[in-house]
């Protein structure tokens, strides 16, 4: 039975992931998320129900638009798959608890942000503002111990990122700063700091690899959102374990 629930949550995740792609692509350019229906950005052909099956449609269409042959980015099926896997993982770890819904909200927020950051190099305020009250309610119903760690985490997360932005004179986007307010709320103080640390390490490694591959000037911007998202998910599920392991080394 447990298996059946996990598979169901996974399929829900795939479908939601498909919707998150639409949200992440449309909200930053102020398009409605319901109208017009999904269409090919090149030839405008409206997608049929068959084209909208998550992941599988990408595979059987060979990653191309059926009518004009325009290539579809592999980012979108990947985000669908990641959403499905993370939803199922959250269910497997937490069961149907209030905390499961906090996890689902966090995953949803991060997936949308990654799509927007990849596509436009920005994290839309509208998305952050949508999730802020939901995550707040989630943390009221399923508080951290101590409960005020959420408030402190939000202030510390926002404060540190804001300081980095001021000191680096714009090296940090406004969306990243606000995102860390929300992450602080969900993760608490120490785990927010750990998220920032891991995100910085991932960002540096990715930056070095991308620069080597591109052989371009240092100024090529690389979105920081995906690094933050990966770090936040790892810390959400394994932050305490990582912290204990790290402290045990000393
Ligand atoms: Zn097309």
PDB file of C-alpha atoms and ligand atoms in Angstrom:
ATOM      1  CA  UNK A   1       0.000   0.000   0.000  1.00  0.00           C
ATOM      2  CA  UNK A   2       2.839   2.313   0.954  1.00  0.00           C
ATOM      3  CA  UNK A   3       4.334   1.672  -2.490  1.00  0.00           C
ATOM      4  CA  UNK A   4       1.055   2.638  -4.193  1.00  0.00           C
ATOM      5  CA  UNK A   5       0.979   5.946  -2.285  1.00  0.00           C
ATOM      6  CA  UNK A   6       4.601   6.693  -3.152  1.00  0.00           C
ATOM      7  CA  UNK A   7       3.966   6.047  -6.866  1.00  0.00           C
ATOM      8  CA  UNK A   8       0.828   8.213  -6.747  1.00  0.00           C
ATOM      9  CA  UNK A   9       2.754  11.075  -5.127  1.00  0.00           C
ATOM     10  CA  UNK A  10       5.476  10.637  -7.770  1.00  0.00           C
ATOM     11  CA  UNK A  11       2.944  10.957 -10.607  1.00  0.00           C
ATOM     12  CA  UNK A  12       1.393  14.012  -8.927  1.00  0.00           C
ATOM     13  CA  UNK A  13       4.918  15.439  -8.766  1.00  0.00           C
ATOM     14  CA  UNK A  14       5.448  14.888 -12.521  1.00  0.00           C
ATOM     15  CA  UNK A  15       2.199  16.701 -13.333  1.00  0.00           C
ATOM     16  CA  UNK A  16       2.939  19.545 -10.922  1.00  0.00           C
ATOM     17  CA  UNK A  17       6.484  19.764 -12.315  1.00  0.00           C
ATOM     18  CA  UNK A  18       5.005  20.277 -15.775  1.00  0.00           C
ATOM     19  CA  UNK A  19       2.835  23.093 -14.384  1.00  0.00           C
ATOM     20  CA  UNK A  20       5.845  24.615 -12.567  1.00  0.00           C
ATOM     21  CA  UNK A  21       7.673  24.843 -15.906  1.00  0.00           C
ATOM     22  CA  UNK A  22       4.780  26.920 -17.242  1.00  0.00           C
ATOM     23  CA  UNK A  23       4.736  29.123 -14.110  1.00  0.00           C
ATOM     24  CA  UNK A  24       8.512  29.598 -14.131  1.00  0.00           C
ATOM     25  CA  UNK A  25       8.506  30.540 -17.820  1.00  0.00           C
ATOM     26  CA  UNK A  26       5.433  32.795 -17.839  1.00  0.00           C
ATOM     27  CA  UNK A  27       5.351  34.700 -14.531  1.00  0.00           C
ATOM     28  CA  UNK A  28       8.618  36.638 -15.126  1.00  0.00           C
ATOM     29  CA  UNK A  29       7.361  37.918 -18.490  1.00  0.00           C
ATOM     30  CA  UNK A  30       3.925  38.697 -16.993  1.00  0.00           C
ATOM     31  CA  UNK A  31       1.974  36.155 -19.037  1.00  0.00           C
ATOM     32  CA  UNK A  32      -1.079  34.436 -17.612  1.00  0.00           C
ATOM     33  CA  UNK A  33      -0.342  30.930 -16.368  1.00  0.00           C
ATOM     34  CA  UNK A  34      -3.633  29.575 -17.770  1.00  0.00           C
ATOM     35  CA  UNK A  35      -4.087  31.435 -21.064  1.00  0.00           C
ATOM     36  CA  UNK A  36      -3.099  30.889 -23.786  1.00  0.00           C
ATOM     37  CA  UNK A  37      -2.766  27.098 -23.430  1.00  0.00           C
ATOM     38  CA  UNK A  38       0.755  25.693 -23.742  1.00  0.00           C
ATOM     39  CA  UNK A  39       2.155  26.205 -27.212  1.00  0.00           C
ATOM     40  CA  UNK A  40       5.408  25.854 -29.114  1.00  0.00           C
ATOM     41  CA  UNK A  41       7.310  29.134 -28.671  1.00  0.00           C
ATOM     42  CA  UNK A  42       8.590  28.876 -32.241  1.00  0.00           C
ATOM     43  CA  UNK A  43       5.588  27.932 -34.429  1.00  0.00           C
ATOM     44  CA  UNK A  44       2.825  28.678 -31.850  1.00  0.00           C
ATOM     45  CA  UNK A  45       1.213  25.279 -32.431  1.00  0.00           C
ATOM     46  CA  UNK A  46      -0.981  24.503 -29.443  1.00  0.00           C
ATOM     47  CA  UNK A  47       0.161  21.423 -27.546  1.00  0.00           C
ATOM     48  CA  UNK A  48      -2.260  18.510 -27.419  1.00  0.00           C
ATOM     49  CA  UNK A  49      -2.964  16.349 -24.375  1.00  0.00           C
ATOM     50  CA  UNK A  50      -0.425  13.866 -25.738  1.00  0.00           C
ATOM     51  CA  UNK A  51       2.317  16.528 -25.854  1.00  0.00           C
ATOM     52  CA  UNK A  52       1.632  17.423 -22.247  1.00  0.00           C
ATOM     53  CA  UNK A  53       2.347  14.013 -20.727  1.00  0.00           C
ATOM     54  CA  UNK A  54       5.332  14.792 -18.479  1.00  0.00           C
ATOM     55  CA  UNK A  55       8.754  13.409 -19.443  1.00  0.00           C
ATOM     56  CA  UNK A  56       7.365  10.696 -21.780  1.00  0.00           C
ATOM     57  CA  UNK A  57       6.179  13.191 -24.408  1.00  0.00           C
ATOM     58  CA  UNK A  58       9.692  14.639 -24.528  1.00  0.00           C
ATOM     59  CA  UNK A  59      11.127  11.170 -25.078  1.00  0.00           C
ATOM     60  CA  UNK A  60       8.726  10.065 -27.831  1.00  0.00           C
ATOM     61  CA  UNK A  61       8.923  13.407 -29.620  1.00  0.00           C
ATOM     62  CA  UNK A  62      12.707  13.101 -29.552  1.00  0.00           C
ATOM     63  CA  UNK A  63      12.985  16.471 -27.796  1.00  0.00           C
ATOM     64  CA  UNK A  64      11.537  18.370 -30.770  1.00  0.00           C
ATOM     65  CA  UNK A  65       8.301  20.211 -31.601  1.00  0.00           C
ATOM     66  CA  UNK A  66       6.081  17.868 -33.603  1.00  0.00           C
ATOM     67  CA  UNK A  67       5.230  20.375 -36.330  1.00  0.00           C
ATOM     68  CA  UNK A  68       8.243  22.674 -36.742  1.00  0.00           C
ATOM     69  CA  UNK A  69      11.069  20.546 -35.351  1.00  0.00           C
ATOM     70  CA  UNK A  70      12.238  23.252 -32.947  1.00  0.00           C
ATOM     71  CA  UNK A  71      14.369  21.677 -30.217  1.00  0.00           C
ATOM     72  CA  UNK A  72      12.829  21.623 -26.733  1.00  0.00           C
ATOM     73  CA  UNK A  73      15.255  22.169 -23.856  1.00  0.00           C
ATOM     74  CA  UNK A  74      15.993  19.069 -21.769  1.00  0.00           C
ATOM     75  CA  UNK A  75      15.663  21.323 -18.707  1.00  0.00           C
ATOM     76  CA  UNK A  76      11.836  20.960 -18.782  1.00  0.00           C
ATOM     77  CA  UNK A  77      11.508  17.153 -18.671  1.00  0.00           C
ATOM     78  CA  UNK A  78      14.365  17.147 -16.141  1.00  0.00           C
ATOM     79  CA  UNK A  79      12.463  19.567 -13.870  1.00  0.00           C
ATOM     80  CA  UNK A  80       9.342  17.369 -14.170  1.00  0.00           C
ATOM     81  CA  UNK A  81      11.317  14.297 -13.213  1.00  0.00           C
ATOM     82  CA  UNK A  82      13.047  16.078 -10.318  1.00  0.00           C
ATOM     83  CA  UNK A  83       9.690  17.318  -8.987  1.00  0.00           C
ATOM     84  CA  UNK A  84       8.252  13.791  -9.145  1.00  0.00           C
ATOM     85  CA  UNK A  85      11.270  12.237  -7.428  1.00  0.00           C
ATOM     86  CA  UNK A  86      11.424  14.903  -4.696  1.00  0.00           C
ATOM     87  CA  UNK A  87       7.676  14.746  -3.979  1.00  0.00           C
ATOM     88  CA  UNK A  88       7.931  10.943  -3.642  1.00  0.00           C
ATOM     89  CA  UNK A  89      11.066  11.253  -1.506  1.00  0.00           C
ATOM     90  CA  UNK A  90       9.336  13.765   0.800  1.00  0.00           C
ATOM     91  CA  UNK A  91       6.407  11.357   1.208  1.00  0.00           C
ATOM     92  CA  UNK A  92       8.764   8.458   1.892  1.00  0.00           C
ATOM     93  CA  UNK A  93      10.616  10.481   4.560  1.00  0.00           C
ATOM     94  CA  UNK A  94       7.689  12.280   6.191  1.00  0.00           C
ATOM     95  CA  UNK A  95       4.451  10.414   5.407  1.00  0.00           C
ATOM     96  CA  UNK A  96       1.208  12.391   5.181  1.00  0.00           C
ATOM     97  CA  UNK A  97       2.102  14.951   7.888  1.00  0.00           C
ATOM     98  CA  UNK A  98       1.926  18.748   8.003  1.00  0.00           C
ATOM     99  CA  UNK A  99       5.696  18.735   7.500  1.00  0.00           C
ATOM    100  CA  UNK A 100       5.148  16.831   4.226  1.00  0.00           C
ATOM    101  CA  UNK A 101       3.172  19.817   2.948  1.00  0.00           C
ATOM    102  CA  UNK A 102       5.939  22.179   4.059  1.00  0.00           C
ATOM    103  CA  UNK A 103       8.378  20.005   2.075  1.00  0.00           C
ATOM    104  CA  UNK A 104       6.076  20.016  -0.985  1.00  0.00           C
ATOM    105  CA  UNK A 105       5.809  23.828  -0.814  1.00  0.00           C
ATOM    106  CA  UNK A 106       9.576  24.214  -0.517  1.00  0.00           C
ATOM    107  CA  UNK A 107      10.228  21.844  -3.442  1.00  0.00           C
ATOM    108  CA  UNK A 108       7.588  23.600  -5.588  1.00  0.00           C
ATOM    109  CA  UNK A 109       9.035  27.036  -4.850  1.00  0.00           C
ATOM    110  CA  UNK A 110      12.565  25.910  -5.688  1.00  0.00           C
ATOM    111  CA  UNK A 111      11.600  24.156  -8.942  1.00  0.00           C
ATOM    112  CA  UNK A 112       9.770  27.264 -10.223  1.00  0.00           C
ATOM    113  CA  UNK A 113      12.698  29.470  -9.259  1.00  0.00           C
ATOM    114  CA  UNK A 114      15.219  27.261 -11.030  1.00  0.00           C
ATOM    115  CA  UNK A 115      13.140  27.375 -14.237  1.00  0.00           C
ATOM    116  CA  UNK A 116      12.892  31.200 -14.058  1.00  0.00           C
ATOM    117  CA  UNK A 117      16.542  31.631 -13.181  1.00  0.00           C
ATOM    118  CA  UNK A 118      17.667  29.389 -16.072  1.00  0.00           C
ATOM    119  CA  UNK A 119      15.368  31.126 -18.551  1.00  0.00           C
ATOM    120  CA  UNK A 120      15.659  34.791 -17.509  1.00  0.00           C
ATOM    121  CA  UNK A 121      18.370  35.012 -14.805  1.00  0.00           C
ATOM    122  CA  UNK A 122      15.831  36.228 -12.279  1.00  0.00           C
ATOM    123  CA  UNK A 123      13.769  35.018  -9.355  1.00  0.00           C
ATOM    124  CA  UNK A 124      10.285  36.569  -9.661  1.00  0.00           C
ATOM    125  CA  UNK A 125       8.909  38.455  -6.620  1.00  0.00           C
ATOM    126  CA  UNK A 126       5.413  37.247  -7.448  1.00  0.00           C
ATOM    127  CA  UNK A 127       6.439  33.636  -6.873  1.00  0.00           C
ATOM    128  CA  UNK A 128       8.211  34.468  -3.593  1.00  0.00           C
ATOM    129  CA  UNK A 129       5.174  36.465  -2.402  1.00  0.00           C
ATOM    130  CA  UNK A 130       2.855  33.590  -3.270  1.00  0.00           C
ATOM    131  CA  UNK A 131       4.841  31.077  -1.225  1.00  0.00           C
ATOM    132  CA  UNK A 132       5.685  33.345   1.745  1.00  0.00           C
ATOM    133  CA  UNK A 133       2.281  33.152   3.533  1.00  0.00           C
ATOM    134  CA  UNK A 134       1.921  29.433   2.722  1.00  0.00           C
ATOM    135  CA  UNK A 135       5.335  28.596   4.177  1.00  0.00           C
ATOM    136  CA  UNK A 136       4.607  30.839   7.167  1.00  0.00           C
ATOM    137  CA  UNK A 137       1.369  28.942   7.899  1.00  0.00           C
ATOM    138  CA  UNK A 138       3.255  25.674   7.388  1.00  0.00           C
ATOM    139  CA  UNK A 139       5.840  26.686   9.977  1.00  0.00           C
ATOM    140  CA  UNK A 140       3.122  27.800  12.430  1.00  0.00           C
ATOM    141  CA  UNK A 141       1.417  24.392  12.137  1.00  0.00           C
ATOM    142  CA  UNK A 142       4.684  22.442  12.028  1.00  0.00           C
ATOM    143  CA  UNK A 143       7.164  24.597  13.969  1.00  0.00           C
ATOM    144  CA  UNK A 144      10.901  24.164  14.296  1.00  0.00           C
ATOM    145  CA  UNK A 145      12.369  23.633  17.780  1.00  0.00           C
ATOM    146  CA  UNK A 146      12.617  26.241  19.179  1.00  0.00           C
ATOM    147  CA  UNK A 147       9.786  27.864  17.197  1.00  0.00           C
ATOM    148  CA  UNK A 148      11.578  31.258  17.002  1.00  0.00           C
ATOM    149  CA  UNK A 149      14.424  29.664  15.049  1.00  0.00           C
ATOM    150  CA  UNK A 150      12.237  30.311  11.954  1.00  0.00           C
ATOM    151  CA  UNK A 151      12.099  34.060  12.628  1.00  0.00           C
ATOM    152  CA  UNK A 152      15.801  34.259  13.444  1.00  0.00           C
ATOM    153  CA  UNK A 153      16.658  32.171  10.361  1.00  0.00           C
ATOM    154  CA  UNK A 154      14.632  34.484   8.104  1.00  0.00           C
ATOM    155  CA  UNK A 155      16.330  37.596   9.522  1.00  0.00           C
ATOM    156  CA  UNK A 156      19.833  36.077   9.415  1.00  0.00           C
ATOM    157  CA  UNK A 157      19.337  34.675   5.892  1.00  0.00           C
ATOM    158  CA  UNK A 158      18.054  37.977   4.556  1.00  0.00           C
ATOM    159  CA  UNK A 159      20.662  40.000   6.479  1.00  0.00           C
ATOM    160  CA  UNK A 160      23.687  38.038   5.296  1.00  0.00           C
ATOM    161  CA  UNK A 161      22.619  38.010   1.657  1.00  0.00           C
ATOM    162  CA  UNK A 162      21.776  41.701   1.833  1.00  0.00           C
ATOM    163  CA  UNK A 163      25.232  42.434   3.280  1.00  0.00           C
ATOM    164  CA  UNK A 164      26.899  40.393   0.519  1.00  0.00           C
ATOM    165  CA  UNK A 165      24.890  42.341  -2.078  1.00  0.00           C
ATOM    166  CA  UNK A 166      25.977  45.684  -0.595  1.00  0.00           C
ATOM    167  CA  UNK A 167      29.625  44.676  -0.180  1.00  0.00           C
ATOM    168  CA  UNK A 168      29.920  43.108  -3.648  1.00  0.00           C
ATOM    169  CA  UNK A 169      28.028  46.026  -5.229  1.00  0.00           C
ATOM    170  CA  UNK A 170      25.360  43.970  -7.004  1.00  0.00           C
ATOM    171  CA  UNK A 171      27.097  40.578  -7.102  1.00  0.00           C
ATOM    172  CA  UNK A 172      23.934  39.121  -5.577  1.00  0.00           C
ATOM    173  CA  UNK A 173      20.480  39.487  -7.127  1.00  0.00           C
ATOM    174  CA  UNK A 174      17.525  40.922  -5.204  1.00  0.00           C
ATOM    175  CA  UNK A 175      15.628  37.676  -5.770  1.00  0.00           C
ATOM    176  CA  UNK A 176      18.384  35.655  -4.095  1.00  0.00           C
ATOM    177  CA  UNK A 177      18.206  37.930  -1.022  1.00  0.00           C
ATOM    178  CA  UNK A 178      14.431  37.580  -0.663  1.00  0.00           C
ATOM    179  CA  UNK A 179      14.626  33.848  -1.329  1.00  0.00           C
ATOM    180  CA  UNK A 180      16.931  33.468   1.685  1.00  0.00           C
ATOM    181  CA  UNK A 181      14.285  35.123   3.881  1.00  0.00           C
ATOM    182  CA  UNK A 182      11.899  32.303   2.917  1.00  0.00           C
ATOM    183  CA  UNK A 183      14.581  29.640   3.301  1.00  0.00           C
ATOM    184  CA  UNK A 184      15.417  30.959   6.779  1.00  0.00           C
ATOM    185  CA  UNK A 185      11.777  30.641   7.749  1.00  0.00           C
ATOM    186  CA  UNK A 186      11.641  26.995   6.650  1.00  0.00           C
ATOM    187  CA  UNK A 187      15.130  25.812   7.610  1.00  0.00           C
ATOM    188  CA  UNK A 188      16.037  27.785  10.751  1.00  0.00           C
ATOM    189  CA  UNK A 189      19.259  29.663  11.430  1.00  0.00           C
ATOM    190  CA  UNK A 190      22.046  27.073  11.334  1.00  0.00           C
ATOM    191  CA  UNK A 191      20.601  25.203   8.373  1.00  0.00           C
ATOM    192  CA  UNK A 192      20.225  28.474   6.456  1.00  0.00           C
ATOM    193  CA  UNK A 193      23.913  29.232   7.006  1.00  0.00           C
ATOM    194  CA  UNK A 194      24.738  25.673   5.918  1.00  0.00           C
ATOM    195  CA  UNK A 195      22.604  26.167   2.778  1.00  0.00           C
ATOM    196  CA  UNK A 196      24.486  29.343   1.919  1.00  0.00           C
ATOM    197  CA  UNK A 197      27.822  27.598   2.413  1.00  0.00           C
ATOM    198  CA  UNK A 198      26.896  24.572   0.255  1.00  0.00           C
ATOM    199  CA  UNK A 199      25.318  26.824  -2.416  1.00  0.00           C
ATOM    200  CA  UNK A 200      28.514  28.886  -2.574  1.00  0.00           C
ATOM    201  CA  UNK A 201      30.631  25.741  -2.992  1.00  0.00           C
ATOM    202  CA  UNK A 202      28.334  24.384  -5.748  1.00  0.00           C
ATOM    203  CA  UNK A 203      28.268  27.828  -7.388  1.00  0.00           C
ATOM    204  CA  UNK A 204      32.057  28.008  -7.411  1.00  0.00           C
ATOM    205  CA  UNK A 205      32.527  24.498  -8.820  1.00  0.00           C
ATOM    206  CA  UNK A 206      29.875  25.086 -11.512  1.00  0.00           C
ATOM    207  CA  UNK A 207      31.390  28.497 -12.279  1.00  0.00           C
ATOM    208  CA  UNK A 208      34.848  27.030 -12.815  1.00  0.00           C
ATOM    209  CA  UNK A 209      33.514  24.215 -15.029  1.00  0.00           C
ATOM    210  CA  UNK A 210      31.372  26.581 -17.118  1.00  0.00           C
ATOM    211  CA  UNK A 211      34.191  29.092 -17.564  1.00  0.00           C
ATOM    212  CA  UNK A 212      36.605  26.348 -18.633  1.00  0.00           C
ATOM    213  CA  UNK A 213      34.059  24.966 -21.093  1.00  0.00           C
ATOM    214  CA  UNK A 214      33.093  28.314 -22.571  1.00  0.00           C
ATOM    215  CA  UNK A 215      36.499  29.979 -22.627  1.00  0.00           C
ATOM    216  CA  UNK A 216      34.741  33.299 -22.276  1.00  0.00           C
ATOM    217  CA  UNK A 217      35.390  36.359 -20.158  1.00  0.00           C
ATOM    218  CA  UNK A 218      34.792  36.255 -16.436  1.00  0.00           C
ATOM    219  CA  UNK A 219      31.681  38.384 -16.766  1.00  0.00           C
ATOM    220  CA  UNK A 220      29.427  35.662 -18.195  1.00  0.00           C
ATOM    221  CA  UNK A 221      26.654  35.526 -15.588  1.00  0.00           C
ATOM    222  CA  UNK A 222      25.710  32.130 -14.207  1.00  0.00           C
ATOM    223  CA  UNK A 223      22.391  31.866 -12.334  1.00  0.00           C
ATOM    224  CA  UNK A 224      22.898  31.262  -8.605  1.00  0.00           C
ATOM    225  CA  UNK A 225      19.314  30.017  -8.076  1.00  0.00           C
ATOM    226  CA  UNK A 226      19.977  26.385  -9.076  1.00  0.00           C
ATOM    227  CA  UNK A 227      22.920  26.148  -6.635  1.00  0.00           C
ATOM    228  CA  UNK A 228      20.751  27.559  -3.843  1.00  0.00           C
ATOM    229  CA  UNK A 229      17.937  25.155  -4.733  1.00  0.00           C
ATOM    230  CA  UNK A 230      20.159  22.061  -4.627  1.00  0.00           C
ATOM    231  CA  UNK A 231      21.754  23.178  -1.353  1.00  0.00           C
ATOM    232  CA  UNK A 232      18.394  23.986   0.255  1.00  0.00           C
ATOM    233  CA  UNK A 233      16.900  20.581  -0.632  1.00  0.00           C
ATOM    234  CA  UNK A 234      19.947  18.683   0.658  1.00  0.00           C
ATOM    235  CA  UNK A 235      19.964  20.722   3.882  1.00  0.00           C
ATOM    236  CA  UNK A 236      16.188  20.454   4.355  1.00  0.00           C
ATOM    237  CA  UNK A 237      16.406  16.659   4.419  1.00  0.00           C
ATOM    238  CA  UNK A 238      19.944  16.116   5.730  1.00  0.00           C
ATOM    239  CA  UNK A 239      21.059  19.392   7.347  1.00  0.00           C
ATOM    240  CA  UNK A 240      21.022  18.088  10.910  1.00  0.00           C
ATOM    241  CA  UNK A 241      22.857  14.898   9.918  1.00  0.00           C
ATOM    242  CA  UNK A 242      25.478  16.912   8.006  1.00  0.00           C
ATOM    243  CA  UNK A 243      25.929  19.279  10.934  1.00  0.00           C
ATOM    244  CA  UNK A 244      26.372  16.415  13.417  1.00  0.00           C
ATOM    245  CA  UNK A 245      28.840  14.682  11.121  1.00  0.00           C
ATOM    246  CA  UNK A 246      30.831  17.881  10.634  1.00  0.00           C
ATOM    247  CA  UNK A 247      30.929  18.717  14.352  1.00  0.00           C
ATOM    248  CA  UNK A 248      31.977  15.112  15.048  1.00  0.00           C
ATOM    249  CA  UNK A 249      35.139  15.662  12.978  1.00  0.00           C
ATOM    250  CA  UNK A 250      36.546  18.095  15.535  1.00  0.00           C
TER     251      UNK A 250
HETATM  252 ZN1  LIG B   1       6.905  24.298 -33.129  1.00  0.00          ZN
END
